[in-house]
Short mmCIF file of C-alpha atoms in Angstrom, two decimals:
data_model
loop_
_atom_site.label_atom_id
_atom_site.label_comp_id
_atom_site.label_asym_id
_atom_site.label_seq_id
_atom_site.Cartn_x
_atom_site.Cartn_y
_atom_site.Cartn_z
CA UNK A 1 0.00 0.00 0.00
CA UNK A 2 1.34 3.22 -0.93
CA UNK A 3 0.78 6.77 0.79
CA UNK A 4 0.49 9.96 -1.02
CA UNK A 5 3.48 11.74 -1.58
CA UNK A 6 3.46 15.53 0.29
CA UNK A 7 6.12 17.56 -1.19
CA UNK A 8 7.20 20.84 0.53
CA UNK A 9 5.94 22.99 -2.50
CA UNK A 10 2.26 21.20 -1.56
CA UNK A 11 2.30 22.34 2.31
CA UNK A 12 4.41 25.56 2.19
CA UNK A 13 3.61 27.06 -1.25
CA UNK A 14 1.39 30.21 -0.85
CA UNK A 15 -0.64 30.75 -3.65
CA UNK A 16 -1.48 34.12 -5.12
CA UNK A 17 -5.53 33.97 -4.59
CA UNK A 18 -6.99 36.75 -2.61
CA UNK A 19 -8.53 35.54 0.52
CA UNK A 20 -13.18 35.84 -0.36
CA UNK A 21 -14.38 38.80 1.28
CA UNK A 22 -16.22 38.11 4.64
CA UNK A 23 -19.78 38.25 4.84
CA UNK A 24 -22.65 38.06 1.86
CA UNK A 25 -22.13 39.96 -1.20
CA UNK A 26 -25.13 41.09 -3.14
CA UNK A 27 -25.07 39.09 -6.26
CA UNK A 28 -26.25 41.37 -9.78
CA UNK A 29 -29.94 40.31 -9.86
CA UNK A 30 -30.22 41.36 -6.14
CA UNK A 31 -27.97 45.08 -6.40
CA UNK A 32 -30.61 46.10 -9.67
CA UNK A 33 -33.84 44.89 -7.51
CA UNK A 34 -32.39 46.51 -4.59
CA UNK A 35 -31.78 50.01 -7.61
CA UNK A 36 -35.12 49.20 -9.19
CA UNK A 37 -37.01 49.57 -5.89
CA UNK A 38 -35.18 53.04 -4.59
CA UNK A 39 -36.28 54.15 -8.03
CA UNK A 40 -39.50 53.56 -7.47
CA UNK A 41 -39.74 54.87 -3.99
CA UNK A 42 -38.18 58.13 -5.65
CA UNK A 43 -40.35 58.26 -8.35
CA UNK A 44 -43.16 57.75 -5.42
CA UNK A 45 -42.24 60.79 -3.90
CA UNK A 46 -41.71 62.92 -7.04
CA UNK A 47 -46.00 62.39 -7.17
CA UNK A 48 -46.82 62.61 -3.74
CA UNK A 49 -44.50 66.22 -3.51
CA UNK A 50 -44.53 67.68 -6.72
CA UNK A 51 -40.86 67.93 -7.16
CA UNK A 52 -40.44 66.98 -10.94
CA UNK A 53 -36.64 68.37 -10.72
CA UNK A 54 -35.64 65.41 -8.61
CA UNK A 55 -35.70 63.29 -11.31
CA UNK A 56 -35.58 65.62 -14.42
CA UNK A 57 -32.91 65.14 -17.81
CA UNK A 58 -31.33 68.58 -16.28
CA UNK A 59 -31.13 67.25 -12.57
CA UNK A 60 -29.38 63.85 -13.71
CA UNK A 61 -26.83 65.61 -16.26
CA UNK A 62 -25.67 68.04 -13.63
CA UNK A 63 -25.27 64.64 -11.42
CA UNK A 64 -23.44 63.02 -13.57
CA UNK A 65 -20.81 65.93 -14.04
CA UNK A 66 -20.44 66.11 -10.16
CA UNK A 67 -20.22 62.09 -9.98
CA UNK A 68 -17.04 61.95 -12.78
CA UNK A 69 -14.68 63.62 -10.16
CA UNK A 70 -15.80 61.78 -7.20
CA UNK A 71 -15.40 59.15 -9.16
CA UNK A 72 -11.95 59.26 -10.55
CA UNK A 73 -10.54 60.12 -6.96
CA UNK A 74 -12.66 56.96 -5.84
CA UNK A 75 -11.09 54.38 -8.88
CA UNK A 76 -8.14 56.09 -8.32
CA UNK A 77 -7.90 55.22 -4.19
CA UNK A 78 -9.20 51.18 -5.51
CA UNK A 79 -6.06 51.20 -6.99
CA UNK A 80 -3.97 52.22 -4.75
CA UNK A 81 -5.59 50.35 -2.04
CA UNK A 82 -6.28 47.18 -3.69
CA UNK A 83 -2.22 47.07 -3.88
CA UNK A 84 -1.69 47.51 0.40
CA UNK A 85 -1.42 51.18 -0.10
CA UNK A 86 -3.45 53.50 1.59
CA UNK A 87 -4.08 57.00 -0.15
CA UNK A 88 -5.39 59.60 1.85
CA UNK A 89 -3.67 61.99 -0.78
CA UNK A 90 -5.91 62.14 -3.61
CA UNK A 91 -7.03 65.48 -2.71
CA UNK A 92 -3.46 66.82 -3.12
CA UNK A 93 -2.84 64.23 -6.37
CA UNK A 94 -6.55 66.13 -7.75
CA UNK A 95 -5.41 69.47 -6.89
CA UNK A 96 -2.40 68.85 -8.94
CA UNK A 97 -4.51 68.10 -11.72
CA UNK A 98 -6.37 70.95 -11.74
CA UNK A 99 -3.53 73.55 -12.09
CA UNK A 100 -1.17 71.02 -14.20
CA UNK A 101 -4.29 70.77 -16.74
CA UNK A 102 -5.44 74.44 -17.10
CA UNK A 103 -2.01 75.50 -16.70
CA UNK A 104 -1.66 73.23 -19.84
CA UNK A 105 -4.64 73.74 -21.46
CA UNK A 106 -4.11 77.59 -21.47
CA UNK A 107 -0.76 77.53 -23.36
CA UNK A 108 -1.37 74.18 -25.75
CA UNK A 109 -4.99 73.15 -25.84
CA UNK A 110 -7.08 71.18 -24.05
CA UNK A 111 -5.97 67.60 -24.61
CA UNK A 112 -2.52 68.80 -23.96
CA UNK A 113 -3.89 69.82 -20.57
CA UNK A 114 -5.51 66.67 -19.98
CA UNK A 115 -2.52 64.77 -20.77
CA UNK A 116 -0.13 67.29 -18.39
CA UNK A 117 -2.61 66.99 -15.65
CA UNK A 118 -2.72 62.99 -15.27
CA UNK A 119 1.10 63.59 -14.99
CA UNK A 120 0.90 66.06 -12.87
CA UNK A 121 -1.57 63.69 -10.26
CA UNK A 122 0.93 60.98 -11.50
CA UNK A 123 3.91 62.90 -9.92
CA UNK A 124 2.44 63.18 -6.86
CA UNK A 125 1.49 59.59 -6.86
CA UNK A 126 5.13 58.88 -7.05
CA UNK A 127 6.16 60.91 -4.75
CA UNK A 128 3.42 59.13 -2.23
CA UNK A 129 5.05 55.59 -3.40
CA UNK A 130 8.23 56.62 -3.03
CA UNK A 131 7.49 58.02 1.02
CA UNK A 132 5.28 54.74 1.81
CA UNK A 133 6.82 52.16 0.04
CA UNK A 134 10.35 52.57 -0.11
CA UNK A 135 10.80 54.84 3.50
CA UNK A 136 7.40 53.11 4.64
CA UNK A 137 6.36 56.13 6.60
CA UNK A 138 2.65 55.82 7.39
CA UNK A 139 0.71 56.15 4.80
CA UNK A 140 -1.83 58.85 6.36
CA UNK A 141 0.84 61.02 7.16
CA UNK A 142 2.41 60.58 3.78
CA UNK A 143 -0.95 61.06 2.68
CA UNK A 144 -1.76 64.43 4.55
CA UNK A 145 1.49 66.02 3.85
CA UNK A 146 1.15 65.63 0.11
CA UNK A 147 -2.37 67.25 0.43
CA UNK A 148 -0.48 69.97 2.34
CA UNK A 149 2.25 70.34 -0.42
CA UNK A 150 -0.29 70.27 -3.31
CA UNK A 151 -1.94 73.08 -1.98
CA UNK A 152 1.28 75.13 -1.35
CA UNK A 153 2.52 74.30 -4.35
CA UNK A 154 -0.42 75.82 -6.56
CA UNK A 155 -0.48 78.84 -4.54
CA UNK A 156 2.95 79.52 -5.22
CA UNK A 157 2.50 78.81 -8.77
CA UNK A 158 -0.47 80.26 -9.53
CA UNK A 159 0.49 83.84 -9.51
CA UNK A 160 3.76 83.09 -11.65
CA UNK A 161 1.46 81.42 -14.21
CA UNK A 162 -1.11 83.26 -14.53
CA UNK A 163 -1.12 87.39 -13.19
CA UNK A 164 -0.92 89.35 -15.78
CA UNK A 165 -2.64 87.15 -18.21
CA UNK A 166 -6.03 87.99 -20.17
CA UNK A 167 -8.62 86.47 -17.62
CA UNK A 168 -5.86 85.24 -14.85
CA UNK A 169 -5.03 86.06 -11.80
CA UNK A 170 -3.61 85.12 -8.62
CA UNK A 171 -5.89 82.42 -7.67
CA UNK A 172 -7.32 82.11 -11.50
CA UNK A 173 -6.22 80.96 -14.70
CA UNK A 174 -7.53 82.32 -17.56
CA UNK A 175 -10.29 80.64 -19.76
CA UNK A 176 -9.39 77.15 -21.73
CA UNK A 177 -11.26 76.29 -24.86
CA UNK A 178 -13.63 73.34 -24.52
CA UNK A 179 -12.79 69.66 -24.72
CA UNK A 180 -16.04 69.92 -26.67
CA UNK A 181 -19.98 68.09 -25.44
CA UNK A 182 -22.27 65.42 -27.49
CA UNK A 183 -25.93 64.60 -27.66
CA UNK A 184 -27.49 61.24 -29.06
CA UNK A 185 -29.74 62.86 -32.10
CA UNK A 186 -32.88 61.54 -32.13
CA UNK A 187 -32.73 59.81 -28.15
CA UNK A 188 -32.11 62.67 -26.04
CA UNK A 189 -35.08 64.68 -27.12
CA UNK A 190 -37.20 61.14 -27.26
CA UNK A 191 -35.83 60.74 -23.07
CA UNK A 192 -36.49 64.02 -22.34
CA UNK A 193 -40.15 64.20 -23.96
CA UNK A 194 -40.93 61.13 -21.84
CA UNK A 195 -39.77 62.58 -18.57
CA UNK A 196 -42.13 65.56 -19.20
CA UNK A 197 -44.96 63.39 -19.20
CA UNK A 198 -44.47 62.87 -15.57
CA UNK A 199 -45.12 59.12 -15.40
CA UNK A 200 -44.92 56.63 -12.75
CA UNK A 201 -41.33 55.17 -12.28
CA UNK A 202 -40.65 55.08 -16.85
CA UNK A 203 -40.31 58.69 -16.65
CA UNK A 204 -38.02 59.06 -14.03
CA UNK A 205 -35.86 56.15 -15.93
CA UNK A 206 -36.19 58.13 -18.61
CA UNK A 207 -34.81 61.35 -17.09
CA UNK A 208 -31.77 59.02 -15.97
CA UNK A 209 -31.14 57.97 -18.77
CA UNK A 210 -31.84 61.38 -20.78
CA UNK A 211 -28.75 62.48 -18.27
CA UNK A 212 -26.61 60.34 -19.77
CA UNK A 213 -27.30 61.43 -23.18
CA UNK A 214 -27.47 64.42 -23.15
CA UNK A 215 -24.76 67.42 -23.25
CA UNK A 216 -22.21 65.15 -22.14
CA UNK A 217 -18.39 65.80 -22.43
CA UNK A 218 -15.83 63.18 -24.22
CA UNK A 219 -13.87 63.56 -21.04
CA UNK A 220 -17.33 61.87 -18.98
CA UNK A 221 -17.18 59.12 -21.62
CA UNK A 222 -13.82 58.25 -20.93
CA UNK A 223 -14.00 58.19 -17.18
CA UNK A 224 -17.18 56.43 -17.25
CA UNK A 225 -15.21 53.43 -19.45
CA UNK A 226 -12.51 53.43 -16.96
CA UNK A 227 -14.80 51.83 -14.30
CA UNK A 228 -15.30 48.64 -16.69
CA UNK A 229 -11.70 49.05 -17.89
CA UNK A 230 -10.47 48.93 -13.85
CA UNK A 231 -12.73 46.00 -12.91
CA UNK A 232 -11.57 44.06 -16.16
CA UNK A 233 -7.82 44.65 -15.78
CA UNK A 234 -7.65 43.94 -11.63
CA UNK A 235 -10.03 40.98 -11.79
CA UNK A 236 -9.44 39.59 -15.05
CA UNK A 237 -5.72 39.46 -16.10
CA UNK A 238 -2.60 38.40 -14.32
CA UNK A 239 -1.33 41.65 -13.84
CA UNK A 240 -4.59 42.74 -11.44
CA UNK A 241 -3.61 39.95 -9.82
CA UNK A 242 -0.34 40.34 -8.93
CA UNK A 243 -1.39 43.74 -7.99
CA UNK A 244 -4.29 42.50 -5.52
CA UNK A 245 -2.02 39.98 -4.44
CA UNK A 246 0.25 42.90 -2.72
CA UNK A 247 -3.16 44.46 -0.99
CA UNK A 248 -3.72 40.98 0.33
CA UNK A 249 -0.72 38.97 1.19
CA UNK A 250 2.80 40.78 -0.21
CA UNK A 251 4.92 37.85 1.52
CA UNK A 252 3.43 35.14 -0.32
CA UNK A 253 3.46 37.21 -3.79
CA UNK A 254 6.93 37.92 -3.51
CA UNK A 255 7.80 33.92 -2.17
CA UNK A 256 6.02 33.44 -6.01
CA UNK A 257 8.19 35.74 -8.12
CA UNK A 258 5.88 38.81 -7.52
CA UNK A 259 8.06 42.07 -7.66
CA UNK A 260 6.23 43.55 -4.55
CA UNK A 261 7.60 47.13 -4.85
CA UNK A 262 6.96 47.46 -8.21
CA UNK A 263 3.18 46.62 -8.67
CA UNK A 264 2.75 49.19 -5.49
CA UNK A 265 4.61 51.49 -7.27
CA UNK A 266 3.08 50.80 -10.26
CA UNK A 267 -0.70 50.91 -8.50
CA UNK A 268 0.43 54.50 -6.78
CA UNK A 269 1.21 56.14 -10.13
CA UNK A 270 -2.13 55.07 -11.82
CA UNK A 271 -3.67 56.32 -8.63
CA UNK A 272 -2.11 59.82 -8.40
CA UNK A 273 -3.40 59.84 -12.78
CA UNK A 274 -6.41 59.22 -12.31
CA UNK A 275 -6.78 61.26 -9.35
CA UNK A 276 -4.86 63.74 -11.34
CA UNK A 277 -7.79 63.30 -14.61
CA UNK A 278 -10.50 64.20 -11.96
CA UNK A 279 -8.94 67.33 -11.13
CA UNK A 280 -8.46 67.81 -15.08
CA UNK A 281 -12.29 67.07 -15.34
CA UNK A 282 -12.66 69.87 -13.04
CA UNK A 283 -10.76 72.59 -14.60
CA UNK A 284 -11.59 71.95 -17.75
CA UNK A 285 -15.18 70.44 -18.15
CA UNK A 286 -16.89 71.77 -14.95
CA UNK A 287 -15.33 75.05 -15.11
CA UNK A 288 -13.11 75.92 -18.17
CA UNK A 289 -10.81 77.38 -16.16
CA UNK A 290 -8.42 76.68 -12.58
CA UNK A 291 -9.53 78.14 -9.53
CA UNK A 292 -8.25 77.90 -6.08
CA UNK A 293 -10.00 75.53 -4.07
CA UNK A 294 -11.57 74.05 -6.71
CA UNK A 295 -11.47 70.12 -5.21
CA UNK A 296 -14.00 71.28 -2.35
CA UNK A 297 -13.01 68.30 -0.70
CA UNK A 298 -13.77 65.50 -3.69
CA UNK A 299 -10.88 63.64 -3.09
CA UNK A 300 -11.87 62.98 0.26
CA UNK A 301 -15.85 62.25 -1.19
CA UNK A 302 -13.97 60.02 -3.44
CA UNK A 303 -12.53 58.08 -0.91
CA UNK A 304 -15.36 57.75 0.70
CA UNK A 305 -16.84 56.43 -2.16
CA UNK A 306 -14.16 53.85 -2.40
CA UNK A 307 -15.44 52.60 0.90
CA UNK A 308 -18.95 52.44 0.07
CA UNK A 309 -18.43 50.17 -2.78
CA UNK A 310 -16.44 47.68 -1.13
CA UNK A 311 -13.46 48.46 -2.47
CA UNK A 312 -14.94 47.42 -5.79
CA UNK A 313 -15.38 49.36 -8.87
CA UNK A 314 -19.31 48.89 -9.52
CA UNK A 315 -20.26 50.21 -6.27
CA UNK A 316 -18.17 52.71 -6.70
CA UNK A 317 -19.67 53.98 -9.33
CA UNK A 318 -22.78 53.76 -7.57
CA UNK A 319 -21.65 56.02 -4.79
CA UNK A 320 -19.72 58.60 -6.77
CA UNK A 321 -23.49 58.98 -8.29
CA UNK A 322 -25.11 59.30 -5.06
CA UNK A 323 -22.82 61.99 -3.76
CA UNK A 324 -22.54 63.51 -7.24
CA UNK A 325 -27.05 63.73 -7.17
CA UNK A 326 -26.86 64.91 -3.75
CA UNK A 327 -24.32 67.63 -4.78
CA UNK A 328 -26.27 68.29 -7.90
CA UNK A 329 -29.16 69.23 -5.15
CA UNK A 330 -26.80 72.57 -4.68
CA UNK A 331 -27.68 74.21 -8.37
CA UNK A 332 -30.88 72.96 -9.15
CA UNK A 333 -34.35 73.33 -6.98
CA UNK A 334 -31.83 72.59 -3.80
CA UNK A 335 -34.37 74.10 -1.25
CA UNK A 336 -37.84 72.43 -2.43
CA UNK A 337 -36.09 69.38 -3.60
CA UNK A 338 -33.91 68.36 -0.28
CA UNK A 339 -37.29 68.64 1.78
CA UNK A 340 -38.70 66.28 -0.99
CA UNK A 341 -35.97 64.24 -0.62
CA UNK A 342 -36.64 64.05 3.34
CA UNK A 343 -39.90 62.11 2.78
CA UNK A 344 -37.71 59.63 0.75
CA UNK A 345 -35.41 59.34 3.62
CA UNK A 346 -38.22 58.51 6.17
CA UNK A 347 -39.23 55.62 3.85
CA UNK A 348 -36.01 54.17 2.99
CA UNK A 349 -35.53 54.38 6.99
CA UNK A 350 -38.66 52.43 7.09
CA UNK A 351 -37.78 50.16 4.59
CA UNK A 352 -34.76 49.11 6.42
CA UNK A 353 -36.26 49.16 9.54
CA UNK A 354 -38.51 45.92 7.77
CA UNK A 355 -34.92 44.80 6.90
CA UNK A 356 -34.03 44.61 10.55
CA UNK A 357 -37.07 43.22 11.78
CA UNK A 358 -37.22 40.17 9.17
CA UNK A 359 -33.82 39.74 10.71
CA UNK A 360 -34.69 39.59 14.27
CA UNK A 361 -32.29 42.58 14.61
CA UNK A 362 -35.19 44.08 17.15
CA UNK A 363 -32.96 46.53 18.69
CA UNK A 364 -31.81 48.02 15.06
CA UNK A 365 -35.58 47.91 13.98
CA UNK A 366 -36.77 49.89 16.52
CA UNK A 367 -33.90 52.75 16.42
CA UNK A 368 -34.43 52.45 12.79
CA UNK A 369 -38.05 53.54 13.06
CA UNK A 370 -37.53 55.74 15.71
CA UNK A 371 -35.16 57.75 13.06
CA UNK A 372 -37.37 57.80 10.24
CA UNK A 373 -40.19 59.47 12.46
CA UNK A 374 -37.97 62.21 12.71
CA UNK A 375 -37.37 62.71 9.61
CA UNK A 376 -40.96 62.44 9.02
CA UNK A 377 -42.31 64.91 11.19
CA UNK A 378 -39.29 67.14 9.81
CA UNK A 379 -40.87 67.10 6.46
CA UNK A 380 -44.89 66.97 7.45
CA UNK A 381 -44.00 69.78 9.68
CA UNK A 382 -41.68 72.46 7.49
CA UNK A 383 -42.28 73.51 4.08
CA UNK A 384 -38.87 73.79 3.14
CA UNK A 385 -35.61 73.33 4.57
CA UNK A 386 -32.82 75.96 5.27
CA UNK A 387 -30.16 76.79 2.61
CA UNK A 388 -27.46 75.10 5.24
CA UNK A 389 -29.03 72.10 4.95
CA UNK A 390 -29.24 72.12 1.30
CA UNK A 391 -25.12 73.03 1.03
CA UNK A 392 -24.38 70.56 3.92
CA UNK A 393 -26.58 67.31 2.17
CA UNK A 394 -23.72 65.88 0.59
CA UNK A 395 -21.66 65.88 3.30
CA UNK A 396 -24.17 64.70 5.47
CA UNK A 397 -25.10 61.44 3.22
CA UNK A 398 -21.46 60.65 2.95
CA UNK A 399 -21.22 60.21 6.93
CA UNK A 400 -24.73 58.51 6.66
CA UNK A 401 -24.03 56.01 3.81
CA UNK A 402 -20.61 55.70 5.52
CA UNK A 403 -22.29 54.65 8.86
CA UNK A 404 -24.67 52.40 7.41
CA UNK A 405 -22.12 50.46 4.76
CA UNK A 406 -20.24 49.95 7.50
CA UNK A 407 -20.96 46.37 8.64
CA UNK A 408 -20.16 44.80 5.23
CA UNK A 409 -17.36 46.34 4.57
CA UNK A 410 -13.94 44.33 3.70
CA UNK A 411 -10.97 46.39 2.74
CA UNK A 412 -7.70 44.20 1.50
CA UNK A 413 -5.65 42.64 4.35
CA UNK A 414 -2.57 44.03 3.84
CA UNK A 415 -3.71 47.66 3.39
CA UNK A 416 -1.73 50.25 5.09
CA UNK A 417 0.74 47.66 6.78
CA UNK A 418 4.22 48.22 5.91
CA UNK A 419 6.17 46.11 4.08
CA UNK A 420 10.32 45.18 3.35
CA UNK A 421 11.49 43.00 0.90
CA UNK A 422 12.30 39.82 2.23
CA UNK A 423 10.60 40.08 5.44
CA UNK A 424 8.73 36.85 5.31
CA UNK A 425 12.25 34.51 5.03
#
């Protein structure tokens, strides 16, 4: 009788596969019921209040062009993160962009601007690699003191750039020419005809989708295809991963061949140019033009975005578009359409207090409920809400989502920890 033969490469070889995330993941047909039925509860309260602009072609553009930032910071921190390294610095890497891309834009053109300003995020990507991963300083102070340096840097720069220029000034550059907009012929004005109609639940899909359409820039195409492009190339090809392989367990890539320091750099750089893009998007799409102070904080939304979706590119892109509607709240309606908004809070409050209860999560149920009776009587007892609140909602939601998303959250293992070649011999 012969016994299996155990070699040492059976018992002691790591492997490069990701350890599954903890906890239940909602699986496609669940995520577009779970979409499908906030939709409806939206398009619920757009009859019961009145407010048509919640859901309107105009209200979903303007979402969509707040979203692509948020966005690009977020993809760009999945990057980063998904490769052990934690990037608090995407503000900085975005302001960066900004100034690199209308600083470009202004002298060569637009696309030259686009291209400077990834490599402008990119260099401060590198410079955040080269601090954490080669010095392994912590990553959040690596993190803050490029934010710190970005916005030092731009105020320095800003007045040898651009004072005495046409249209520029200290904190200002002056005007760059478009990266030009498109509209579907023919489908826009077919979306947006069917959102006036004001119909249950098809016409508020149609204003979605009329958003998408409609007056978009080539620069939103683009960074809506990177979200695909990201998920494809980190969960689809041996080079993602290698690179997830660092975020998860950098001893056993490198024990298999893995160059550890180089797919972190590697992740860092893409990070920082994409950040970088979403600071482009800013100076050039949202406002044709660099202005100080022009993040307002997106990286950090962006981030928090990252977290939201699980440190996965599709629900990322569902929370960049929930912070980018909330922001969108700011310019259109805000006042009327906020206080609509409050009677959708009290019944998604109540919906999840349901959740709980189904659950036998009593305790949760009841606070839950509690909550959403708050909000209720905040709505059946005000007409509208204060202009604070308005300017404060997407701020607020971040911190709420946050809070909620909390629980099933699973960031990779070896995010943040420091790491030397060789350390696991």
């Amino acid at each position: 009788m012969t016994t299996p033969q155990t070699t040492a490469t059976d018992v002691n070889q790591p492997t490069l596969q990701p350890a599954a995330p903890t906890g239940r993941r909602l699986s496609l047909p669940v995520l577009l019921l779970v979409i499908a039925g906030a939709l409806a509860l939206t398009s619920l309260v757009r009859l019961i209040t009145g407010a048509d602009g919640i859901t309107n072609v105009s209200q979903m553009s303007t979402a969509l062009q707040l979203a692509v930032p948020i966005g690009l910071a977020g993809l760009g921190g999945l990057w980063a993160e998904r490769a052990g390294v934690v990037n608090i610095g995407l503000e900085g890497m975005m302001i960066l962009g900004t100034w690199f891309g209308a600083w470009a834009g202004f002298q060569w053109g637009p696309w030259t601007g686009v291209l400077v300003g990834i490599i402008g995020g990119a260099l401060g990507g590198l410079l955040h690699a080269v601090v954490t991963v080669t010095f392994n300083v912590n990553h959040i102070v690596s993190g803050v003191a490029i934010n710190i340096l970005a916005l030092g840097a731009t105020r320095y720069l800003a007045p040898l750039a651009f004072e005495g220029e046409p249209g520029g000034s200290a904190k200002q550059s002056p005007a760059v020419d478009s990266l030009g907009h498109f509209t579907v012929p023919g489908l826009s004005d077919a979306l947006s005809d069917l959102n006036d109609k004001g119909w249950f639940l098809v016409s508020d899909i149609a204003g979605l989708l009329g958003g998408l359409v409609t007056n978009v820039s080539w620069l939103t195409l683009i960074a809506v295809a990177l979200v695909p492009a990201t998920w494809w190339i980190l969960w689809r090809t041996p080079f993602g991963l290698r690179l997830r392989s660092c975020g998860e367990n950098p001893v056993a890539a490198e024990s298999l061949g893995v160059n550890v320091y180089k797919y972190k750099y590697l992740a860092v750089i893409i990070s920082g140019g994409l950040a970088g893009l979403g600071g482009v998007f800013l100076s050039l799409v949202a406002n044709p033009f660099y202005l100080e102070g022009q993040t307002s904080g997106r990286g950090y939304i962006g981030l928090a975005a990252m977290i939201f979706g699980n440190w996965m590119p599709g629900g990322l892109a569902i929370g960049a578009g929930l912070f980018g509607y909330t922001d969108s709240l700011n310019l259109r309606g805000g006042a009327a359409n906020v206080h609509a908004l409050l009677l959708l809070g009290a019944l998604l409050l109540l919906a999840g207090a349901i959740w709980f209860a189904v659950r036998k999560a009593y305790v949760k149920a009841v606070v839950t409920v509690a909550v959403g009776a708050l909000v209720f009587a905040w709505y059946a007892g005000t007409d509208e809400v204060p202009n604070q609140v308005v300017s404060a909602t997407p701020y607020v939601v971040t911190l709420v989502v946050l809070a909620l998303s909390a629980q099933r959250l699973r960031m990779p293992k070896a995010d943040g920890l420091p790491y030397r070649k060789g350390q696991g011999k």
